[in-house]
Amino acid sequence: MSILNVIIDQREGDLDVASAELIAAARPAGEVNAIVLAGAEKAQAWGARLGELGVQKVFYRAQEGTEDLFEVTDLQFIHHVVYHYSQGSVVLAHTAEGGDIAGRLAARLGSGVLTDVVALRADGSAQQSIFGDKVTITAAVGGACPVYTVRPGAVEPEENPQAGAGELCPVDFVAQEAPGARVLSFTPAVKGDRPELSQAKVVVAGGRGVGEEENFHSVLEPLADALGAAVGVTRDVVDLGHYPAQFQIGQTGATVSPDLYIGAGISGAIQHTSGMQTAGTIVVINNDEDAPIFQIADLGVVGDLFDVLPALTKEIESRR
Ligand SMILES: Cc1cc2nc3c(=O)[nH]c(=O)nc-3n(C[C@H](O)[C@H](O)[C@H](O)COP(=O)(O)OP(=O)(O)OC[C@H]3O[C@@H](n4cnc5c(N)ncnc54)[C@H](O)[C@@H]3O)c2cc1C
């Protein structure tokens, strides 16, 4: 039976939904092991939960203190485990960090890489949803250890407890310093109280039409908070410096698949819609009735977002 090594790249908290999704995505293709990047303490804390999700072996660094080079040491550690202990495919999240590791890992393992996968199959092939999710293709790559990055939200997490699952496997590993590159400090991103963007059930997104940075706080965020939603933005908003890059939705940002997406002041460029058009219900507000985003909307409001959003926020708050 083939082995799939799922990379658990979270660093804090309880084991999250994104990790459970990766495990569920890998399971149809063989036996699942996990490689935990966070270090021994977290791996031991998560071992039982990983077992409940169907992970057989949980590999982690036996020595603390080797996590300080991040992607450089992560890459070396994953390669070390796959090469010496768990030869098989590697499954990562389709995120900026996952993509960064995937390409370099595939080169080291002499195998192909498939990115933005939405389903893995028993024969090692993978489904990808391309051209803004208009076409689904099945693709396969060569090599003994193919590498896949799986789109967040594409696969539902599921329980799969098995006897002997979740076996803790500490690995002796000494990182080699990367030539010319060393991370000198690390500041965790400020997450705030809103749901994580790629996992959120409701997303309120704003585009260039929202205008100045202050308007995102005074007009967009109140609606998000009234709905318990995550905030997302377009790339133009990020490029203008009006909202942080971690909230960008689209081709070069996060892919979201919420039950409800509300987009205001967004024109609907393919590079944005490719990251949100699988949302269950799409509601858009734009003052230009010819804006392309109306073509994918379930409900479209032609109007000024500075009138519509505060009125919507007020109405929702009055009904809570
Ligand atoms: C390689 C590449 C990758 C890219 N990746 C991404 C990506 O990942 N994500 C992404 O989003 N973009 C991406 N882009 C950029 C993308 O092409 C568009 O430029 C961008 O999505 C447009 O952002 P916008 O809709 O906010 O701005 P605009 O296109 O300027 O649209 C603003 C909209 O706001 C409306 N509006 C203005 N004022 C109001 C008002 N008061 N009330 C209501 N509506 C109003 C206007 O009618 C207009 O439709 C990428 C581009 C390239 C080349």
Short mmCIF file of C-alpha atoms and ligand atoms in Angstrom, two decimals:
data_model
loop_
_atom_site.label_atom_id
_atom_site.label_comp_id
_atom_site.label_asym_id
_atom_site.label_seq_id
_atom_site.Cartn_x
_atom_site.Cartn_y
_atom_site.Cartn_z
CA MET A 1 0.00 0.00 0.00
CA SER A 2 1.37 3.44 -0.81
CA ILE A 3 2.33 5.85 1.98
CA LEU A 4 1.30 9.48 2.08
CA ASN A 5 3.11 11.89 4.37
CA VAL A 6 0.83 14.74 5.38
CA ILE A 7 2.72 17.86 6.51
CA ILE A 8 1.23 19.45 9.64
CA ASP A 9 2.60 22.99 9.48
CA GLN A 10 0.60 24.74 12.19
CA ARG A 11 2.67 25.97 15.14
CA GLU A 12 0.14 26.74 17.87
CA GLY A 13 -3.18 25.81 19.46
CA ASP A 14 -5.27 22.65 19.08
CA LEU A 15 -4.99 20.67 15.86
CA ASP A 16 -6.92 22.75 13.32
CA VAL A 17 -9.46 22.00 10.60
CA ALA A 18 -6.91 22.64 7.85
CA SER A 19 -4.73 19.75 9.14
CA ALA A 20 -7.76 17.45 9.38
CA GLU A 21 -8.68 18.33 5.78
CA LEU A 22 -5.23 17.35 4.51
CA ILE A 23 -5.46 13.98 6.26
CA ALA A 24 -8.94 13.35 4.79
CA ALA A 25 -7.64 14.33 1.34
CA ALA A 26 -4.71 11.88 1.55
CA ARG A 27 -6.65 8.86 2.87
CA PRO A 28 -8.17 7.60 -0.43
CA ALA A 29 -4.64 7.21 -1.79
CA GLY A 30 -3.07 5.00 0.89
CA GLU A 31 -1.73 4.80 4.45
CA VAL A 32 -1.32 8.23 6.02
CA ASN A 33 1.62 9.31 8.20
CA ALA A 34 2.04 12.84 9.56
CA ILE A 35 5.19 14.96 9.71
CA VAL A 36 4.71 17.61 12.39
CA LEU A 37 6.83 20.74 11.96
CA ALA A 38 5.97 22.42 15.27
CA GLY A 39 8.36 20.37 17.47
CA ALA A 40 8.14 17.59 20.06
CA GLU A 41 5.79 19.20 22.56
CA LYS A 42 3.05 19.89 20.01
CA ALA A 43 3.49 16.55 18.21
CA GLN A 44 3.00 14.68 21.50
CA ALA A 45 -0.06 16.80 22.35
CA TRP A 46 -1.63 16.19 18.93
CA GLY A 47 -0.72 12.46 18.63
CA ALA A 48 -4.03 11.06 19.90
CA ARG A 49 -6.10 13.43 17.74
CA LEU A 50 -4.04 12.60 14.66
CA GLY A 51 -4.73 8.92 15.39
CA GLU A 52 -8.48 9.59 15.55
CA LEU A 53 -8.23 11.17 12.11
CA GLY A 54 -6.56 8.05 10.69
CA VAL A 55 -2.84 8.91 10.88
CA GLN A 56 -0.66 5.86 11.53
CA LYS A 57 2.74 7.36 12.45
CA VAL A 58 3.48 10.85 13.75
CA PHE A 59 7.05 11.96 12.96
CA TYR A 60 8.56 14.94 14.75
CA ARG A 61 11.93 16.41 15.70
CA ALA A 62 13.23 14.67 18.84
CA GLN A 63 15.32 17.72 19.79
CA GLU A 64 13.70 21.05 20.52
CA GLY A 65 15.31 24.21 19.18
CA THR A 66 15.76 23.24 15.52
CA GLU A 67 12.66 25.05 14.31
CA ASP A 68 14.26 28.49 14.10
CA LEU A 69 15.08 28.44 10.38
CA PHE A 70 11.48 27.69 9.42
CA GLU A 71 10.99 26.84 5.76
CA VAL A 72 14.67 26.06 5.25
CA THR A 73 14.83 23.58 8.15
CA ASP A 74 11.28 22.39 7.48
CA LEU A 75 12.34 21.40 3.99
CA GLN A 76 15.42 19.59 5.27
CA PHE A 77 13.40 17.82 7.99
CA ILE A 78 10.62 16.67 5.66
CA HIS A 79 13.18 15.38 3.16
CA HIS A 80 15.06 13.58 5.98
CA VAL A 81 11.89 11.80 7.21
CA VAL A 82 10.64 10.84 3.76
CA TYR A 83 14.05 9.63 2.62
CA HIS A 84 14.97 7.63 5.75
CA TYR A 85 11.70 6.61 7.45
CA SER A 86 8.58 7.01 5.35
CA GLN A 87 9.17 6.80 1.65
CA GLY A 88 6.06 7.86 -0.21
CA SER A 89 4.09 10.83 -1.46
CA VAL A 90 3.97 14.16 0.37
CA VAL A 91 0.80 16.21 0.90
CA LEU A 92 0.97 19.89 1.88
CA ALA A 93 -1.57 22.71 2.11
CA HIS A 94 -1.87 24.90 -1.00
CA THR A 95 -0.64 28.03 0.75
CA ALA A 96 2.30 30.35 0.08
CA GLU A 97 4.44 28.34 2.54
CA GLY A 98 3.21 24.97 1.22
CA GLY A 99 3.95 25.93 -2.37
CA ASP A 100 7.39 27.22 -1.42
CA ILE A 101 8.33 23.91 0.19
CA ALA A 102 6.59 21.70 -2.42
CA GLY A 103 8.69 22.73 -5.42
CA ARG A 104 12.02 22.45 -3.63
CA LEU A 105 11.04 19.17 -1.96
CA ALA A 106 9.97 17.61 -5.26
CA ALA A 107 13.34 18.57 -6.76
CA ARG A 108 15.17 16.95 -3.84
CA LEU A 109 13.06 13.80 -4.05
CA GLY A 110 13.41 13.58 -7.84
CA SER A 111 9.63 13.45 -8.24
CA GLY A 112 6.90 15.55 -9.82
CA VAL A 113 4.67 18.07 -8.06
CA LEU A 114 0.95 18.78 -8.54
CA THR A 115 -0.40 22.01 -7.04
CA ASP A 116 -3.86 23.25 -6.07
CA VAL A 117 -5.25 19.71 -5.98
CA VAL A 118 -8.93 19.28 -5.01
CA ALA A 119 -8.97 15.45 -4.67
CA LEU A 120 -6.44 12.61 -4.53
CA ARG A 121 -7.24 9.19 -5.98
CA ALA A 122 -6.17 5.66 -5.08
CA ASP A 123 -3.93 5.34 -8.15
CA GLY A 124 -1.90 8.44 -7.14
CA SER A 125 -3.51 10.69 -9.71
CA ALA A 126 -5.05 13.97 -8.59
CA GLN A 127 -7.95 16.18 -9.60
CA GLN A 128 -7.36 19.87 -10.25
CA SER A 129 -10.01 22.48 -10.86
CA ILE A 130 -8.67 24.93 -13.43
CA PHE A 131 -9.61 28.02 -15.49
CA GLY A 132 -11.37 29.60 -12.53
CA ASP A 133 -13.01 26.27 -11.58
CA LYS A 134 -14.68 25.89 -14.97
CA VAL A 135 -12.85 22.64 -15.86
CA THR A 136 -11.82 19.64 -13.72
CA ILE A 137 -8.82 17.63 -14.90
CA THR A 138 -7.15 14.47 -13.64
CA ALA A 139 -3.36 14.60 -13.66
CA ALA A 140 -0.48 12.36 -12.58
CA VAL A 141 3.25 12.93 -12.13
CA GLY A 142 6.23 10.59 -12.05
CA GLY A 143 8.77 9.68 -9.40
CA ALA A 144 8.67 7.55 -6.25
CA CYS A 145 7.53 10.42 -3.99
CA PRO A 146 5.10 12.75 -5.80
CA VAL A 147 4.33 15.99 -3.96
CA TYR A 148 0.80 17.45 -3.84
CA THR A 149 -0.50 20.76 -2.51
CA VAL A 150 -4.20 20.51 -1.60
CA ARG A 151 -6.57 23.49 -1.82
CA PRO A 152 -7.93 24.55 1.60
CA GLY A 153 -11.64 23.82 1.92
CA ALA A 154 -11.70 21.33 -0.98
CA VAL A 155 -12.09 18.21 1.19
CA GLU A 156 -14.29 17.73 4.28
CA PRO A 157 -12.43 16.53 7.41
CA GLU A 158 -13.58 13.14 8.76
CA GLU A 159 -12.92 10.84 11.70
CA ASN A 160 -11.21 7.52 11.02
CA PRO A 161 -9.99 5.96 14.30
CA GLN A 162 -7.95 2.77 13.86
CA ALA A 163 -6.09 0.40 16.20
CA GLY A 164 -2.45 1.40 16.71
CA ALA A 165 -2.96 4.75 15.03
CA GLY A 166 -1.18 7.90 16.15
CA GLU A 167 2.14 6.16 17.00
CA LEU A 168 4.65 8.81 18.11
CA CYS A 169 7.95 8.58 16.20
CA PRO A 170 10.64 11.06 17.37
CA VAL A 171 13.33 11.61 14.74
CA ASP A 172 16.95 12.61 15.45
CA PHE A 173 17.60 15.51 13.13
CA VAL A 174 20.26 18.20 12.98
CA ALA A 175 19.48 21.05 10.59
CA GLN A 176 22.21 22.32 8.31
CA GLU A 177 22.34 26.08 8.24
CA ALA A 178 21.20 27.44 4.90
CA PRO A 179 24.01 29.22 3.06
CA GLY A 180 23.47 32.96 3.32
CA ALA A 181 19.97 32.79 4.86
CA ARG A 182 19.00 32.78 8.48
CA VAL A 183 15.77 33.91 10.18
CA LEU A 184 16.79 36.28 12.96
CA SER A 185 13.41 36.87 14.57
CA PHE A 186 9.86 35.64 14.35
CA THR A 187 6.66 37.52 15.17
CA PRO A 188 3.41 35.52 14.95
CA ALA A 189 0.73 37.23 12.83
CA VAL A 190 -1.88 39.09 14.86
CA LYS A 191 -4.98 36.97 14.22
CA GLY A 192 -7.71 38.93 16.01
CA ASP A 193 -11.14 37.55 16.87
CA ARG A 194 -12.47 36.93 13.36
CA PRO A 195 -12.53 33.44 11.80
CA GLU A 196 -9.55 32.29 9.72
CA LEU A 197 -10.15 33.43 6.12
CA SER A 198 -9.69 30.14 4.25
CA GLN A 199 -11.93 28.24 6.72
CA ALA A 200 -14.64 30.86 7.28
CA LYS A 201 -18.30 30.03 6.61
CA VAL A 202 -19.02 33.68 5.82
CA VAL A 203 -16.61 36.10 4.10
CA VAL A 204 -17.16 39.85 3.68
CA ALA A 205 -14.77 41.10 1.00
CA GLY A 206 -13.90 44.62 -0.08
CA GLY A 207 -12.23 45.98 -3.18
CA ARG A 208 -10.80 49.26 -4.41
CA GLY A 209 -14.28 50.78 -4.30
CA VAL A 210 -14.08 50.78 -0.49
CA GLY A 211 -11.43 53.48 -0.84
CA GLU A 212 -9.20 54.57 2.03
CA GLU A 213 -7.81 52.24 4.71
CA GLU A 214 -10.06 53.82 7.35
CA ASN A 215 -13.18 52.78 5.39
CA PHE A 216 -12.27 49.10 5.78
CA HIS A 217 -12.42 49.57 9.55
CA SER A 218 -15.52 51.77 9.62
CA VAL A 219 -17.67 50.19 6.85
CA LEU A 220 -16.51 46.65 5.99
CA GLU A 221 -15.40 45.26 9.36
CA PRO A 222 -18.65 46.15 11.21
CA LEU A 223 -20.63 44.07 8.69
CA ALA A 224 -18.15 41.19 9.05
CA ASP A 225 -18.47 41.33 12.83
CA ALA A 226 -22.27 41.47 12.72
CA LEU A 227 -22.20 38.24 10.69
CA GLY A 228 -19.29 36.55 12.54
CA ALA A 229 -17.45 36.61 9.21
CA ALA A 230 -13.85 36.80 8.02
CA VAL A 231 -12.70 39.86 6.08
CA GLY A 232 -11.17 39.43 2.62
CA VAL A 233 -9.83 41.93 0.08
CA THR A 234 -8.66 42.16 -3.52
CA ARG A 235 -5.04 42.44 -4.54
CA ASP A 236 -5.43 46.09 -5.53
CA VAL A 237 -6.40 46.88 -1.94
CA VAL A 238 -3.27 45.10 -0.70
CA ASP A 239 -1.04 46.80 -3.29
CA LEU A 240 -2.41 50.19 -2.19
CA GLY A 241 -1.45 49.32 1.39
CA HIS A 242 -5.03 49.57 2.65
CA TYR A 243 -5.27 46.07 4.15
CA PRO A 244 -2.67 43.35 5.00
CA ALA A 245 -1.70 40.79 2.33
CA GLN A 246 -2.75 37.77 4.43
CA PHE A 247 -6.40 38.74 3.70
CA GLN A 248 -6.06 38.76 -0.11
CA ILE A 249 -8.42 36.41 -1.97
CA GLY A 250 -7.65 35.10 -5.45
CA GLN A 251 -5.09 33.59 -7.75
CA THR A 252 -2.12 34.93 -5.78
CA GLY A 253 -3.91 34.98 -2.42
CA ALA A 254 -6.18 32.70 -0.40
CA THR A 255 -8.80 30.43 -1.93
CA VAL A 256 -12.08 30.62 -0.03
CA SER A 257 -15.20 28.49 -0.30
CA PRO A 258 -17.62 29.93 2.29
CA ASP A 259 -21.37 29.30 2.50
CA LEU A 260 -21.84 33.05 1.97
CA TYR A 261 -19.54 35.55 0.23
CA ILE A 262 -20.44 39.25 0.28
CA GLY A 263 -18.28 41.38 -2.02
CA ALA A 264 -18.43 45.18 -2.10
CA GLY A 265 -16.61 47.56 -4.45
CA ILE A 266 -15.04 44.65 -6.34
CA SER A 267 -15.08 44.59 -10.15
CA GLY A 268 -14.77 40.79 -10.55
CA ALA A 269 -11.42 40.22 -12.29
CA ILE A 270 -10.76 36.54 -12.99
CA GLN A 271 -7.71 36.66 -10.70
CA HIS A 272 -10.09 37.48 -7.82
CA THR A 273 -13.08 35.31 -8.74
CA SER A 274 -10.90 32.21 -9.20
CA GLY A 275 -10.35 32.36 -5.44
CA MET A 276 -14.01 32.66 -4.36
CA GLN A 277 -16.43 31.49 -7.01
CA THR A 278 -17.11 28.11 -5.36
CA ALA A 279 -18.84 30.02 -2.52
CA GLY A 280 -22.36 28.72 -1.80
CA THR A 281 -24.14 32.06 -2.17
CA ILE A 282 -22.50 35.12 -3.71
CA VAL A 283 -23.89 38.57 -2.89
CA VAL A 284 -22.26 41.62 -4.49
CA ILE A 285 -22.64 45.37 -4.15
CA ASN A 286 -21.28 47.59 -6.92
CA ASN A 287 -22.35 51.02 -8.26
CA ASP A 288 -21.53 50.00 -11.84
CA GLU A 289 -24.29 47.74 -13.21
CA ASP A 290 -21.90 46.47 -15.89
CA ALA A 291 -19.28 45.23 -13.39
CA PRO A 292 -18.29 41.64 -14.36
CA ILE A 293 -18.79 40.37 -10.80
CA PHE A 294 -22.58 40.53 -11.33
CA GLN A 295 -22.21 37.62 -13.77
CA ILE A 296 -21.38 35.18 -10.96
CA ALA A 297 -23.64 36.72 -8.32
CA ASP A 298 -26.69 34.99 -6.83
CA LEU A 299 -27.83 38.39 -5.59
CA GLY A 300 -26.54 41.67 -6.99
CA VAL A 301 -27.19 45.14 -5.57
CA VAL A 302 -26.47 48.08 -7.88
CA GLY A 303 -25.72 50.83 -5.41
CA ASP A 304 -23.23 52.77 -3.37
CA LEU A 305 -21.56 50.51 -0.83
CA PHE A 306 -21.38 53.42 1.63
CA ASP A 307 -25.20 53.39 1.72
CA VAL A 308 -25.77 49.63 1.43
CA LEU A 309 -23.21 48.21 3.90
CA PRO A 310 -24.08 50.38 6.93
CA ALA A 311 -27.82 49.76 6.31
CA LEU A 312 -27.20 46.00 6.06
CA THR A 313 -25.07 46.02 9.22
CA LYS A 314 -27.75 47.93 11.11
CA GLU A 315 -30.50 45.55 9.96
CA ILE A 316 -28.51 42.43 10.90
CA GLU A 317 -27.62 43.85 14.32
CA SER A 318 -31.27 44.73 14.98
CA ARG A 319 -32.30 41.11 14.32
CA ARG A 320 -29.73 39.47 16.62
C1 LIG B 1 -0.70 37.91 -12.14
C2 LIG B 1 -1.83 38.60 -11.44
C3 LIG B 1 -2.32 38.04 -10.28
C4 LIG B 1 -3.38 38.66 -9.62
N1 LIG B 1 -3.87 38.08 -8.48
C5 LIG B 1 -4.93 38.64 -7.88
C6 LIG B 1 -5.51 38.03 -6.72
O1 LIG B 1 -5.04 37.02 -6.20
N2 LIG B 1 -6.60 38.62 -6.18
C7 LIG B 1 -7.17 39.76 -6.67
O2 LIG B 1 -8.16 40.24 -6.12
N3 LIG B 1 -6.64 40.36 -7.77
C8 LIG B 1 -5.52 39.83 -8.36
N4 LIG B 1 -5.00 40.46 -9.43
C9 LIG B 1 -5.51 41.80 -9.79
C10 LIG B 1 -6.77 41.74 -10.63
O3 LIG B 1 -6.42 41.61 -11.99
C11 LIG B 1 -7.60 43.04 -10.46
O4 LIG B 1 -6.78 44.15 -10.76
C12 LIG B 1 -8.15 43.23 -9.05
O5 LIG B 1 -8.81 42.07 -8.61
C13 LIG B 1 -9.15 44.39 -9.08
O6 LIG B 1 -9.42 44.74 -7.75
P1 LIG B 1 -10.76 45.53 -7.39
O7 LIG B 1 -11.94 44.77 -7.88
O8 LIG B 1 -10.66 45.83 -5.94
O9 LIG B 1 -10.56 46.93 -8.15
P2 LIG B 1 -11.30 47.55 -9.50
O10 LIG B 1 -11.11 46.59 -10.59
O11 LIG B 1 -10.73 48.89 -9.58
O12 LIG B 1 -12.81 47.55 -9.07
C14 LIG B 1 -13.36 48.43 -8.14
C15 LIG B 1 -14.88 48.33 -8.26
O13 LIG B 1 -15.46 49.09 -7.22
C16 LIG B 1 -16.65 49.66 -7.74
N5 LIG B 1 -16.96 50.83 -6.91
C17 LIG B 1 -16.28 51.99 -6.79
N6 LIG B 1 -16.84 52.78 -5.88
C18 LIG B 1 -17.93 52.13 -5.41
C19 LIG B 1 -18.93 52.45 -4.45
N7 LIG B 1 -18.91 53.60 -3.76
N8 LIG B 1 -19.91 51.55 -4.22
C20 LIG B 1 -19.95 50.37 -4.88
N9 LIG B 1 -19.03 50.03 -5.81
C21 LIG B 1 -18.02 50.88 -6.06
C22 LIG B 1 -16.30 50.02 -9.17
O14 LIG B 1 -17.49 50.12 -9.97
C23 LIG B 1 -15.44 48.84 -9.58
O15 LIG B 1 -16.19 47.81 -10.20
C24 LIG B 1 -3.94 39.86 -10.12
C25 LIG B 1 -3.43 40.40 -11.30
C26 LIG B 1 -2.39 39.79 -11.94
C27 LIG B 1 -1.86 40.39 -13.21
#
